[in-house]
Each structure stands twice: as C-alpha cells, then as structure tokens.
C-alpha cells in the first residue's frame, strides 16, 4: 500500500537513479531570485518549462530510473507532472539539505545504487555529462558537478551519508567548499563532473537564451519561452507568461495539465 507522500511506478532493475530536486510551480516559491527581473507569474511559467525539459533529459538516459524529490506539500501536484514515468517522493524535513539527505536515505541506503541528485534548472546540460557522472560514481564514493558560482548542480553517492549535507551554506557561494570539506572528514573519495551553470539571475537567462537560440532541441520548451522573452525585450505580461506555460498553472500555482 503506497504512502500518501509517495507515488509508485513500475519497479526498475536499474543500478542507477537520477533524482530531480523539484518544487511545485507556485508563484513566489520557485526561482525567487529571478523575481527581481520577472513577474512571479513569469517566473512560474519559466520554471514549468525548465522542469519539463529536465524530465525529458532525464528520461533520455538509458537504463536509469527517474524520480523527483520534493516537499511533502508538493507531491500531489508534481505527480501530475511526472505521470507514470517517474516516482515522486516526499523529503523528510525542510530545506535543500534535508532534501538531499532524503534522496540518499531513500534510494541508496539499502541497495547501494548509484544515485545522483540533479537540480531542476539545468535542462540544457549535455546528456553525456550525466552519463559520465554515473560512470565516475562507479569508481568514487561521491560525484559532484560544480557550478561557476561556488555551488553544485548535481551530487551523487552509492550510500547514505547523513552528515554530508548541512543546512549552513546551502545555496551560497561556499556550498561546494563545505560539501567537499565534509566529504574529506568522512574520508570519501570524490570525482567531478564538468563545471556548468544553473539559472538564478537575469544574466543566466541571457546566456541560456544565446545557447538555445543555436541549439533549441537541447531544451525545446525552455527555448520557446526564452525566444518570446527576448522578443518582449526581456519582460513578460501575465497573459503571455500564462500562455507559454501551456496550461500547466492556473495562475495560483496549481498544475492543471500533465506534461507529456
């Protein structure tokens, strides 16, 4: 019998699990730093596109189980997004550190599976980077994908290490440094994925728009959103943002259409 805080999908025999760290797309709850440049509705619509393309990227990996980890209050809405192709699991506790700890406690603690937690705002990441990260994890205790701002966009392990993630410094320019320090304290070997960037501020939008203008197939829904964003001079009205989210949000952050 399934828990109300978890959706079930068909069992996977895969040795590898990619877990997307996600939130339900509600105004004021996702990508909050972008609110300095965009309306809350526009940010929400953009996040819907990022999440859709991130799921598509994850599903393109061969023989890898896909799941979403989220706050318990978001499970029902995100289950509509994931459909039947990914499980949605509620984290234990609040905040990103609790979410990451929950990923490895849930997926890696008993089965020693190669488990990678991946952010929901890097759908433009080349698939080969994720494939290489799983390979790196075969010969290391931990794999980390650093970002240029001192954080990390993915972290993987084959076992649960409850003290690896601390609440201090999460989401800051010292997040990677603190993670590596804890890994050293635990005597864990660490391998690295390619350095990359995620989407936090307007400059990141501009960079991503330039990349996807040349290769929109890397993240097609996000590319379409950014094309309209550029056409509007970097601003969006509420109505245009709603149309680009293609019915996923009803304007109050509730998902009303399943992503295919």
PDB file of C-alpha atoms in Angstrom:
ATOM      1  CA  UNK A   1       0.000   0.000   0.000  1.00  0.00           C
ATOM      2  CA  UNK A   2       1.546   3.305  -1.033  1.00  0.00           C
ATOM      3  CA  UNK A   3       2.078   6.238   1.277  1.00  0.00           C
ATOM      4  CA  UNK A   4       0.187   9.446   0.636  1.00  0.00           C
ATOM      5  CA  UNK A   5       3.562  11.160   0.392  1.00  0.00           C
ATOM      6  CA  UNK A   6       4.881   8.994  -2.422  1.00  0.00           C
ATOM      7  CA  UNK A   7       3.711   7.912  -5.851  1.00  0.00           C
ATOM      8  CA  UNK A   8       4.626   4.495  -7.163  1.00  0.00           C
ATOM      9  CA  UNK A   9       5.779   3.475 -10.623  1.00  0.00           C
ATOM     10  CA  UNK A  10       6.750   0.125 -12.035  1.00  0.00           C
ATOM     11  CA  UNK A  11       9.856  -1.336 -10.330  1.00  0.00           C
ATOM     12  CA  UNK A  12      13.172  -0.678 -12.029  1.00  0.00           C
ATOM     13  CA  UNK A  13      16.061  -3.109 -12.129  1.00  0.00           C
ATOM     14  CA  UNK A  14      18.460  -0.293 -12.900  1.00  0.00           C
ATOM     15  CA  UNK A  15      21.598   0.188 -10.856  1.00  0.00           C
ATOM     16  CA  UNK A  16      21.351   3.954 -11.481  1.00  0.00           C
ATOM     17  CA  UNK A  17      18.825   6.519 -10.229  1.00  0.00           C
ATOM     18  CA  UNK A  18      18.561  10.181 -11.233  1.00  0.00           C
ATOM     19  CA  UNK A  19      16.553  12.186  -8.712  1.00  0.00           C
ATOM     20  CA  UNK A  20      15.408  15.662  -9.713  1.00  0.00           C
ATOM     21  CA  UNK A  21      15.144  18.136  -6.841  1.00  0.00           C
ATOM     22  CA  UNK A  22      11.827  19.835  -7.589  1.00  0.00           C
ATOM     23  CA  UNK A  23       9.099  22.058  -6.233  1.00  0.00           C
ATOM     24  CA  UNK A  24       5.526  22.572  -7.375  1.00  0.00           C
ATOM     25  CA  UNK A  25       5.490  25.656  -9.639  1.00  0.00           C
ATOM     26  CA  UNK A  26       3.755  28.232  -7.480  1.00  0.00           C
ATOM     27  CA  UNK A  27       4.307  31.990  -7.735  1.00  0.00           C
ATOM     28  CA  UNK A  28       6.800  33.164  -5.155  1.00  0.00           C
ATOM     29  CA  UNK A  29       8.005  29.626  -4.366  1.00  0.00           C
ATOM     30  CA  UNK A  30      10.377  28.824  -7.261  1.00  0.00           C
ATOM     31  CA  UNK A  31      13.425  30.622  -8.716  1.00  0.00           C
ATOM     32  CA  UNK A  32      12.838  33.521  -6.357  1.00  0.00           C
ATOM     33  CA  UNK A  33      15.994  35.410  -7.357  1.00  0.00           C
ATOM     34  CA  UNK A  34      14.540  35.850 -10.843  1.00  0.00           C
ATOM     35  CA  UNK A  35      11.678  37.827  -9.287  1.00  0.00           C
ATOM     36  CA  UNK A  36      13.989  40.853  -9.396  1.00  0.00           C
ATOM     37  CA  UNK A  37      13.645  40.784 -13.189  1.00  0.00           C
ATOM     38  CA  UNK A  38      10.370  38.960 -13.901  1.00  0.00           C
ATOM     39  CA  UNK A  39       6.856  38.888 -12.511  1.00  0.00           C
ATOM     40  CA  UNK A  40       6.009  35.958 -10.204  1.00  0.00           C
ATOM     41  CA  UNK A  41       3.726  34.549 -12.917  1.00  0.00           C
ATOM     42  CA  UNK A  42       6.506  34.729 -15.500  1.00  0.00           C
ATOM     43  CA  UNK A  43       8.963  33.032 -13.163  1.00  0.00           C
ATOM     44  CA  UNK A  44       6.442  30.257 -12.531  1.00  0.00           C
ATOM     45  CA  UNK A  45       5.830  29.753 -16.242  1.00  0.00           C
ATOM     46  CA  UNK A  46       9.566  29.635 -16.887  1.00  0.00           C
ATOM     47  CA  UNK A  47      10.076  27.082 -14.123  1.00  0.00           C
ATOM     48  CA  UNK A  48       7.397  24.853 -15.680  1.00  0.00           C
ATOM     49  CA  UNK A  49       9.430  24.854 -18.895  1.00  0.00           C
ATOM     50  CA  UNK A  50      12.684  24.107 -17.087  1.00  0.00           C
ATOM     51  CA  UNK A  51      11.130  21.212 -15.201  1.00  0.00           C
ATOM     52  CA  UNK A  52       9.508  19.768 -18.311  1.00  0.00           C
ATOM     53  CA  UNK A  53      12.790  19.821 -20.231  1.00  0.00           C
ATOM     54  CA  UNK A  54      14.718  18.465 -17.233  1.00  0.00           C
ATOM     55  CA  UNK A  55      12.359  15.491 -17.073  1.00  0.00           C
ATOM     56  CA  UNK A  56      12.812  14.924 -20.808  1.00  0.00           C
ATOM     57  CA  UNK A  57      16.589  14.985 -20.376  1.00  0.00           C
ATOM     58  CA  UNK A  58      16.394  12.519 -17.513  1.00  0.00           C
ATOM     59  CA  UNK A  59      14.129  10.171 -19.450  1.00  0.00           C
ATOM     60  CA  UNK A  60      16.554  10.184 -22.389  1.00  0.00           C
ATOM     61  CA  UNK A  61      19.161   8.359 -20.318  1.00  0.00           C
ATOM     62  CA  UNK A  62      19.387   4.663 -20.974  1.00  0.00           C
ATOM     63  CA  UNK A  63      18.556   2.248 -18.134  1.00  0.00           C
ATOM     64  CA  UNK A  64      18.314   4.945 -15.464  1.00  0.00           C
ATOM     65  CA  UNK A  65      15.401   5.184 -13.052  1.00  0.00           C
ATOM     66  CA  UNK A  66      13.985   8.712 -12.792  1.00  0.00           C
ATOM     67  CA  UNK A  67      12.404  10.193  -9.674  1.00  0.00           C
ATOM     68  CA  UNK A  68      11.506  13.557  -8.160  1.00  0.00           C
ATOM     69  CA  UNK A  69      12.222  14.576  -4.572  1.00  0.00           C
ATOM     70  CA  UNK A  70      10.118  17.416  -3.198  1.00  0.00           C
ATOM     71  CA  UNK A  71       8.485  18.878  -0.086  1.00  0.00           C
ATOM     72  CA  UNK A  72       5.574  16.767   1.115  1.00  0.00           C
ATOM     73  CA  UNK A  73       3.080  19.514   0.269  1.00  0.00           C
ATOM     74  CA  UNK A  74       4.106  19.330  -3.413  1.00  0.00           C
ATOM     75  CA  UNK A  75       3.759  15.584  -4.024  1.00  0.00           C
ATOM     76  CA  UNK A  76       0.244  15.578  -5.487  1.00  0.00           C
ATOM     77  CA  UNK A  77       0.918  18.394  -7.945  1.00  0.00           C
ATOM     78  CA  UNK A  78       4.264  17.051  -9.077  1.00  0.00           C
ATOM     79  CA  UNK A  79       2.809  13.574  -9.531  1.00  0.00           C
ATOM     80  CA  UNK A  80       0.686  15.098 -12.314  1.00  0.00           C
ATOM     81  CA  UNK A  81       3.860  16.432 -13.918  1.00  0.00           C
ATOM     82  CA  UNK A  82       5.756  13.153 -13.640  1.00  0.00           C
ATOM     83  CA  UNK A  83       2.901  10.989 -14.872  1.00  0.00           C
ATOM     84  CA  UNK A  84       3.643   7.271 -14.875  1.00  0.00           C
ATOM     85  CA  UNK A  85       7.302   7.547 -15.823  1.00  0.00           C
ATOM     86  CA  UNK A  86       8.811   8.777 -12.548  1.00  0.00           C
ATOM     87  CA  UNK A  87       8.158   8.331  -8.854  1.00  0.00           C
ATOM     88  CA  UNK A  88       7.620  11.369  -6.659  1.00  0.00           C
ATOM     89  CA  UNK A  89       8.966  11.113  -3.126  1.00  0.00           C
ATOM     90  CA  UNK A  90       8.444  13.494  -0.218  1.00  0.00           C
ATOM     91  CA  UNK A  91      11.582  14.586   1.559  1.00  0.00           C
ATOM     92  CA  UNK A  92      11.866  14.308   5.327  1.00  0.00           C
ATOM     93  CA  UNK A  93      12.431  17.730   6.845  1.00  0.00           C
ATOM     94  CA  UNK A  94      12.592  21.173   5.305  1.00  0.00           C
ATOM     95  CA  UNK A  95      15.138  22.797   3.060  1.00  0.00           C
ATOM     96  CA  UNK A  96      17.614  21.639   0.437  1.00  0.00           C
ATOM     97  CA  UNK A  97      19.961  19.898   2.866  1.00  0.00           C
ATOM     98  CA  UNK A  98      17.078  17.779   4.164  1.00  0.00           C
ATOM     99  CA  UNK A  99      16.013  17.042   0.602  1.00  0.00           C
ATOM    100  CA  UNK A 100      19.462  15.845  -0.438  1.00  0.00           C
ATOM    101  CA  UNK A 101      19.806  13.731   2.696  1.00  0.00           C
ATOM    102  CA  UNK A 102      16.399  12.207   1.905  1.00  0.00           C
ATOM    103  CA  UNK A 103      17.482  11.311  -1.634  1.00  0.00           C
ATOM    104  CA  UNK A 104      20.273   9.042  -0.499  1.00  0.00           C
ATOM    105  CA  UNK A 105      18.438   7.670   2.523  1.00  0.00           C
ATOM    106  CA  UNK A 106      15.560   6.646   0.239  1.00  0.00           C
ATOM    107  CA  UNK A 107      17.359   5.397  -2.870  1.00  0.00           C
ATOM    108  CA  UNK A 108      20.891   4.384  -1.834  1.00  0.00           C
ATOM    109  CA  UNK A 109      20.914   3.372   1.819  1.00  0.00           C
ATOM    110  CA  UNK A 110      19.744  -0.232   1.448  1.00  0.00           C
ATOM    111  CA  UNK A 111      20.580  -1.033  -2.164  1.00  0.00           C
ATOM    112  CA  UNK A 112      23.962   0.667  -2.754  1.00  0.00           C
ATOM    113  CA  UNK A 113      22.704   2.049  -6.069  1.00  0.00           C
ATOM    114  CA  UNK A 114      24.473   4.803  -7.957  1.00  0.00           C
ATOM    115  CA  UNK A 115      22.185   7.706  -7.094  1.00  0.00           C
ATOM    116  CA  UNK A 116      22.516  11.257  -8.410  1.00  0.00           C
ATOM    117  CA  UNK A 117      20.538  14.248  -7.177  1.00  0.00           C
ATOM    118  CA  UNK A 118      20.148  16.772 -10.001  1.00  0.00           C
ATOM    119  CA  UNK A 119      18.748  20.283  -9.961  1.00  0.00           C
ATOM    120  CA  UNK A 120      15.630  21.149 -11.943  1.00  0.00           C
ATOM    121  CA  UNK A 121      17.049  24.168 -13.765  1.00  0.00           C
ATOM    122  CA  UNK A 122      19.818  22.775 -15.980  1.00  0.00           C
ATOM    123  CA  UNK A 123      17.878  21.037 -18.773  1.00  0.00           C
ATOM    124  CA  UNK A 124      20.465  22.364 -21.247  1.00  0.00           C
ATOM    125  CA  UNK A 125      23.174  20.183 -19.702  1.00  0.00           C
ATOM    126  CA  UNK A 126      24.583  17.765 -22.311  1.00  0.00           C
ATOM    127  CA  UNK A 127      23.309  14.260 -21.666  1.00  0.00           C
ATOM    128  CA  UNK A 128      26.883  12.972 -21.854  1.00  0.00           C
ATOM    129  CA  UNK A 129      27.715  14.876 -18.656  1.00  0.00           C
ATOM    130  CA  UNK A 130      25.103  12.896 -16.723  1.00  0.00           C
ATOM    131  CA  UNK A 131      26.248   9.639 -18.308  1.00  0.00           C
ATOM    132  CA  UNK A 132      29.860  10.405 -17.357  1.00  0.00           C
ATOM    133  CA  UNK A 133      28.782  11.307 -13.817  1.00  0.00           C
ATOM    134  CA  UNK A 134      27.274   7.842 -13.348  1.00  0.00           C
ATOM    135  CA  UNK A 135      30.496   6.307 -14.683  1.00  0.00           C
ATOM    136  CA  UNK A 136      32.552   8.402 -12.279  1.00  0.00           C
ATOM    137  CA  UNK A 137      30.374   7.228  -9.413  1.00  0.00           C
ATOM    138  CA  UNK A 138      31.270   3.624 -10.229  1.00  0.00           C
ATOM    139  CA  UNK A 139      34.821   4.289  -9.029  1.00  0.00           C
ATOM    140  CA  UNK A 140      34.272   7.021  -6.402  1.00  0.00           C
ATOM    141  CA  UNK A 141      32.199   7.362  -3.245  1.00  0.00           C
ATOM    142  CA  UNK A 142      30.809  10.732  -4.339  1.00  0.00           C
ATOM    143  CA  UNK A 143      30.487  12.652  -7.600  1.00  0.00           C
ATOM    144  CA  UNK A 144      29.911  16.414  -7.735  1.00  0.00           C
ATOM    145  CA  UNK A 145      29.032  18.761 -10.592  1.00  0.00           C
ATOM    146  CA  UNK A 146      30.335  22.234  -9.624  1.00  0.00           C
ATOM    147  CA  UNK A 147      28.747  25.490 -10.750  1.00  0.00           C
ATOM    148  CA  UNK A 148      30.664  28.656 -11.529  1.00  0.00           C
ATOM    149  CA  UNK A 149      29.164  30.485  -8.548  1.00  0.00           C
ATOM    150  CA  UNK A 150      30.545  28.146  -5.889  1.00  0.00           C
ATOM    151  CA  UNK A 151      27.623  25.742  -5.665  1.00  0.00           C
ATOM    152  CA  UNK A 152      26.853  22.468  -7.406  1.00  0.00           C
ATOM    153  CA  UNK A 153      24.172  21.311  -9.837  1.00  0.00           C
ATOM    154  CA  UNK A 154      24.458  17.600  -9.090  1.00  0.00           C
ATOM    155  CA  UNK A 155      25.776  15.374  -6.356  1.00  0.00           C
ATOM    156  CA  UNK A 156      25.811  11.596  -6.330  1.00  0.00           C
ATOM    157  CA  UNK A 157      26.701   8.749  -3.980  1.00  0.00           C
ATOM    158  CA  UNK A 158      26.295   4.996  -3.635  1.00  0.00           C
ATOM    159  CA  UNK A 159      25.340   5.106   0.048  1.00  0.00           C
ATOM    160  CA  UNK A 160      23.637   7.372   2.519  1.00  0.00           C
ATOM    161  CA  UNK A 161      25.926   9.758   4.426  1.00  0.00           C
ATOM    162  CA  UNK A 162      23.623  11.737   6.760  1.00  0.00           C
ATOM    163  CA  UNK A 163      26.283  14.266   7.787  1.00  0.00           C
ATOM    164  CA  UNK A 164      27.385  15.070   4.239  1.00  0.00           C
ATOM    165  CA  UNK A 165      24.816  17.823   3.819  1.00  0.00           C
ATOM    166  CA  UNK A 166      24.487  20.586   6.384  1.00  0.00           C
ATOM    167  CA  UNK A 167      21.967  23.405   6.409  1.00  0.00           C
ATOM    168  CA  UNK A 168      24.661  26.042   6.693  1.00  0.00           C
ATOM    169  CA  UNK A 169      25.872  27.489   3.408  1.00  0.00           C
ATOM    170  CA  UNK A 170      23.348  25.721   1.166  1.00  0.00           C
ATOM    171  CA  UNK A 171      22.566  27.858  -1.860  1.00  0.00           C
ATOM    172  CA  UNK A 172      25.550  30.150  -1.256  1.00  0.00           C
ATOM    173  CA  UNK A 173      28.963  30.640  -2.835  1.00  0.00           C
ATOM    174  CA  UNK A 174      30.502  28.342  -0.205  1.00  0.00           C
ATOM    175  CA  UNK A 175      28.174  25.372  -0.743  1.00  0.00           C
ATOM    176  CA  UNK A 176      30.683  23.355  -2.787  1.00  0.00           C
ATOM    177  CA  UNK A 177      33.564  24.122  -0.434  1.00  0.00           C
ATOM    178  CA  UNK A 178      31.539  22.989   2.575  1.00  0.00           C
ATOM    179  CA  UNK A 179      30.406  19.803   0.809  1.00  0.00           C
ATOM    180  CA  UNK A 180      33.976  18.859  -0.095  1.00  0.00           C
ATOM    181  CA  UNK A 181      35.129  19.599   3.450  1.00  0.00           C
ATOM    182  CA  UNK A 182      32.527  17.206   4.865  1.00  0.00           C
ATOM    183  CA  UNK A 183      33.471  14.570   2.284  1.00  0.00           C
ATOM    184  CA  UNK A 184      37.102  14.824   3.429  1.00  0.00           C
ATOM    185  CA  UNK A 185      36.032  14.484   7.055  1.00  0.00           C
ATOM    186  CA  UNK A 186      34.141  11.308   6.121  1.00  0.00           C
ATOM    187  CA  UNK A 187      37.147  10.057   4.098  1.00  0.00           C
ATOM    188  CA  UNK A 188      35.057   9.757   0.950  1.00  0.00           C
ATOM    189  CA  UNK A 189      36.663   9.751  -2.479  1.00  0.00           C
ATOM    190  CA  UNK A 190      35.237  12.473  -4.744  1.00  0.00           C
ATOM    191  CA  UNK A 191      35.079  12.622  -8.535  1.00  0.00           C
ATOM    192  CA  UNK A 192      33.922  15.599 -10.547  1.00  0.00           C
ATOM    193  CA  UNK A 193      31.526  16.190 -13.420  1.00  0.00           C
ATOM    194  CA  UNK A 194      32.087  19.083 -15.814  1.00  0.00           C
ATOM    195  CA  UNK A 195      31.660  22.563 -14.355  1.00  0.00           C
ATOM    196  CA  UNK A 196      28.381  24.099 -15.518  1.00  0.00           C
ATOM    197  CA  UNK A 197      25.872  26.813 -14.674  1.00  0.00           C
ATOM    198  CA  UNK A 198      22.291  26.859 -13.464  1.00  0.00           C
ATOM    199  CA  UNK A 199      19.649  29.562 -13.815  1.00  0.00           C
ATOM    200  CA  UNK A 200      19.401  32.003 -10.926  1.00  0.00           C
ATOM    201  CA  UNK A 201      19.529  35.580 -12.237  1.00  0.00           C
ATOM    202  CA  UNK A 202      18.684  37.555 -15.389  1.00  0.00           C
ATOM    203  CA  UNK A 203      22.242  37.252 -16.730  1.00  0.00           C
ATOM    204  CA  UNK A 204      21.809  33.477 -16.673  1.00  0.00           C
ATOM    205  CA  UNK A 205      18.643  33.863 -18.768  1.00  0.00           C
ATOM    206  CA  UNK A 206      20.563  35.864 -21.350  1.00  0.00           C
ATOM    207  CA  UNK A 207      23.341  33.275 -21.515  1.00  0.00           C
ATOM    208  CA  UNK A 208      20.880  30.418 -21.798  1.00  0.00           C
ATOM    209  CA  UNK A 209      18.880  32.222 -24.489  1.00  0.00           C
ATOM    210  CA  UNK A 210      22.032  32.648 -26.582  1.00  0.00           C
ATOM    211  CA  UNK A 211      22.885  28.951 -26.278  1.00  0.00           C
ATOM    212  CA  UNK A 212      19.384  27.669 -27.016  1.00  0.00           C
ATOM    213  CA  UNK A 213      18.995  30.030 -29.975  1.00  0.00           C
ATOM    214  CA  UNK A 214      21.722  27.945 -31.644  1.00  0.00           C
ATOM    215  CA  UNK A 215      20.543  24.558 -30.327  1.00  0.00           C
ATOM    216  CA  UNK A 216      16.860  24.743 -29.267  1.00  0.00           C
ATOM    217  CA  UNK A 217      16.473  20.950 -29.313  1.00  0.00           C
ATOM    218  CA  UNK A 218      18.571  20.732 -26.139  1.00  0.00           C
ATOM    219  CA  UNK A 219      15.636  22.166 -24.164  1.00  0.00           C
ATOM    220  CA  UNK A 220      12.789  22.906 -26.607  1.00  0.00           C
ATOM    221  CA  UNK A 221      10.148  24.173 -24.222  1.00  0.00           C
ATOM    222  CA  UNK A 222      12.615  26.441 -22.434  1.00  0.00           C
ATOM    223  CA  UNK A 223      13.959  27.634 -25.788  1.00  0.00           C
ATOM    224  CA  UNK A 224      10.445  28.658 -26.885  1.00  0.00           C
ATOM    225  CA  UNK A 225       9.885  30.543 -23.619  1.00  0.00           C
ATOM    226  CA  UNK A 226      13.194  32.387 -23.953  1.00  0.00           C
ATOM    227  CA  UNK A 227      12.500  33.274 -27.583  1.00  0.00           C
ATOM    228  CA  UNK A 228       9.316  35.036 -26.513  1.00  0.00           C
ATOM    229  CA  UNK A 229      11.126  36.606 -23.552  1.00  0.00           C
ATOM    230  CA  UNK A 230      13.706  38.136 -25.876  1.00  0.00           C
ATOM    231  CA  UNK A 231      11.013  39.266 -28.309  1.00  0.00           C
ATOM    232  CA  UNK A 232       9.365  41.142 -25.434  1.00  0.00           C
ATOM    233  CA  UNK A 233      12.593  42.907 -24.561  1.00  0.00           C
ATOM    234  CA  UNK A 234      13.244  40.762 -21.508  1.00  0.00           C
ATOM    235  CA  UNK A 235       9.844  41.357 -19.903  1.00  0.00           C
ATOM    236  CA  UNK A 236       6.587  39.426 -19.836  1.00  0.00           C
ATOM    237  CA  UNK A 237       2.999  40.308 -19.248  1.00  0.00           C
ATOM    238  CA  UNK A 238       0.976  37.912 -17.110  1.00  0.00           C
ATOM    239  CA  UNK A 239      -1.154  36.785 -20.051  1.00  0.00           C
ATOM    240  CA  UNK A 240       1.836  35.958 -22.232  1.00  0.00           C
ATOM    241  CA  UNK A 241       3.526  34.089 -19.394  1.00  0.00           C
ATOM    242  CA  UNK A 242       0.371  32.060 -18.793  1.00  0.00           C
ATOM    243  CA  UNK A 243       0.113  31.128 -22.470  1.00  0.00           C
ATOM    244  CA  UNK A 244       3.738  29.968 -22.545  1.00  0.00           C
ATOM    245  CA  UNK A 245       3.240  27.722 -19.539  1.00  0.00           C
ATOM    246  CA  UNK A 246       0.665  25.966 -21.757  1.00  0.00           C
ATOM    247  CA  UNK A 247      -1.968  25.482 -19.139  1.00  0.00           C
ATOM    248  CA  UNK A 248       0.310  23.969 -16.524  1.00  0.00           C
ATOM    249  CA  UNK A 249      -0.578  26.554 -13.896  1.00  0.00           C
ATOM    250  CA  UNK A 250      -3.939  28.165 -13.258  1.00  0.00           C
ATOM    251  CA  UNK A 251      -2.360  31.421 -12.106  1.00  0.00           C
ATOM    252  CA  UNK A 252      -2.403  30.373  -8.460  1.00  0.00           C
ATOM    253  CA  UNK A 253       0.407  27.861  -8.889  1.00  0.00           C
ATOM    254  CA  UNK A 254      -1.845  24.800  -9.180  1.00  0.00           C
ATOM    255  CA  UNK A 255      -0.943  22.465 -12.022  1.00  0.00           C
ATOM    256  CA  UNK A 256      -3.926  21.705 -14.201  1.00  0.00           C
ATOM    257  CA  UNK A 257      -2.351  19.875 -17.119  1.00  0.00           C
ATOM    258  CA  UNK A 258       0.011  16.915 -17.200  1.00  0.00           C
ATOM    259  CA  UNK A 259       3.281  17.376 -19.072  1.00  0.00           C
ATOM    260  CA  UNK A 260       3.526  14.798 -21.825  1.00  0.00           C
TER     261      UNK A 260
END
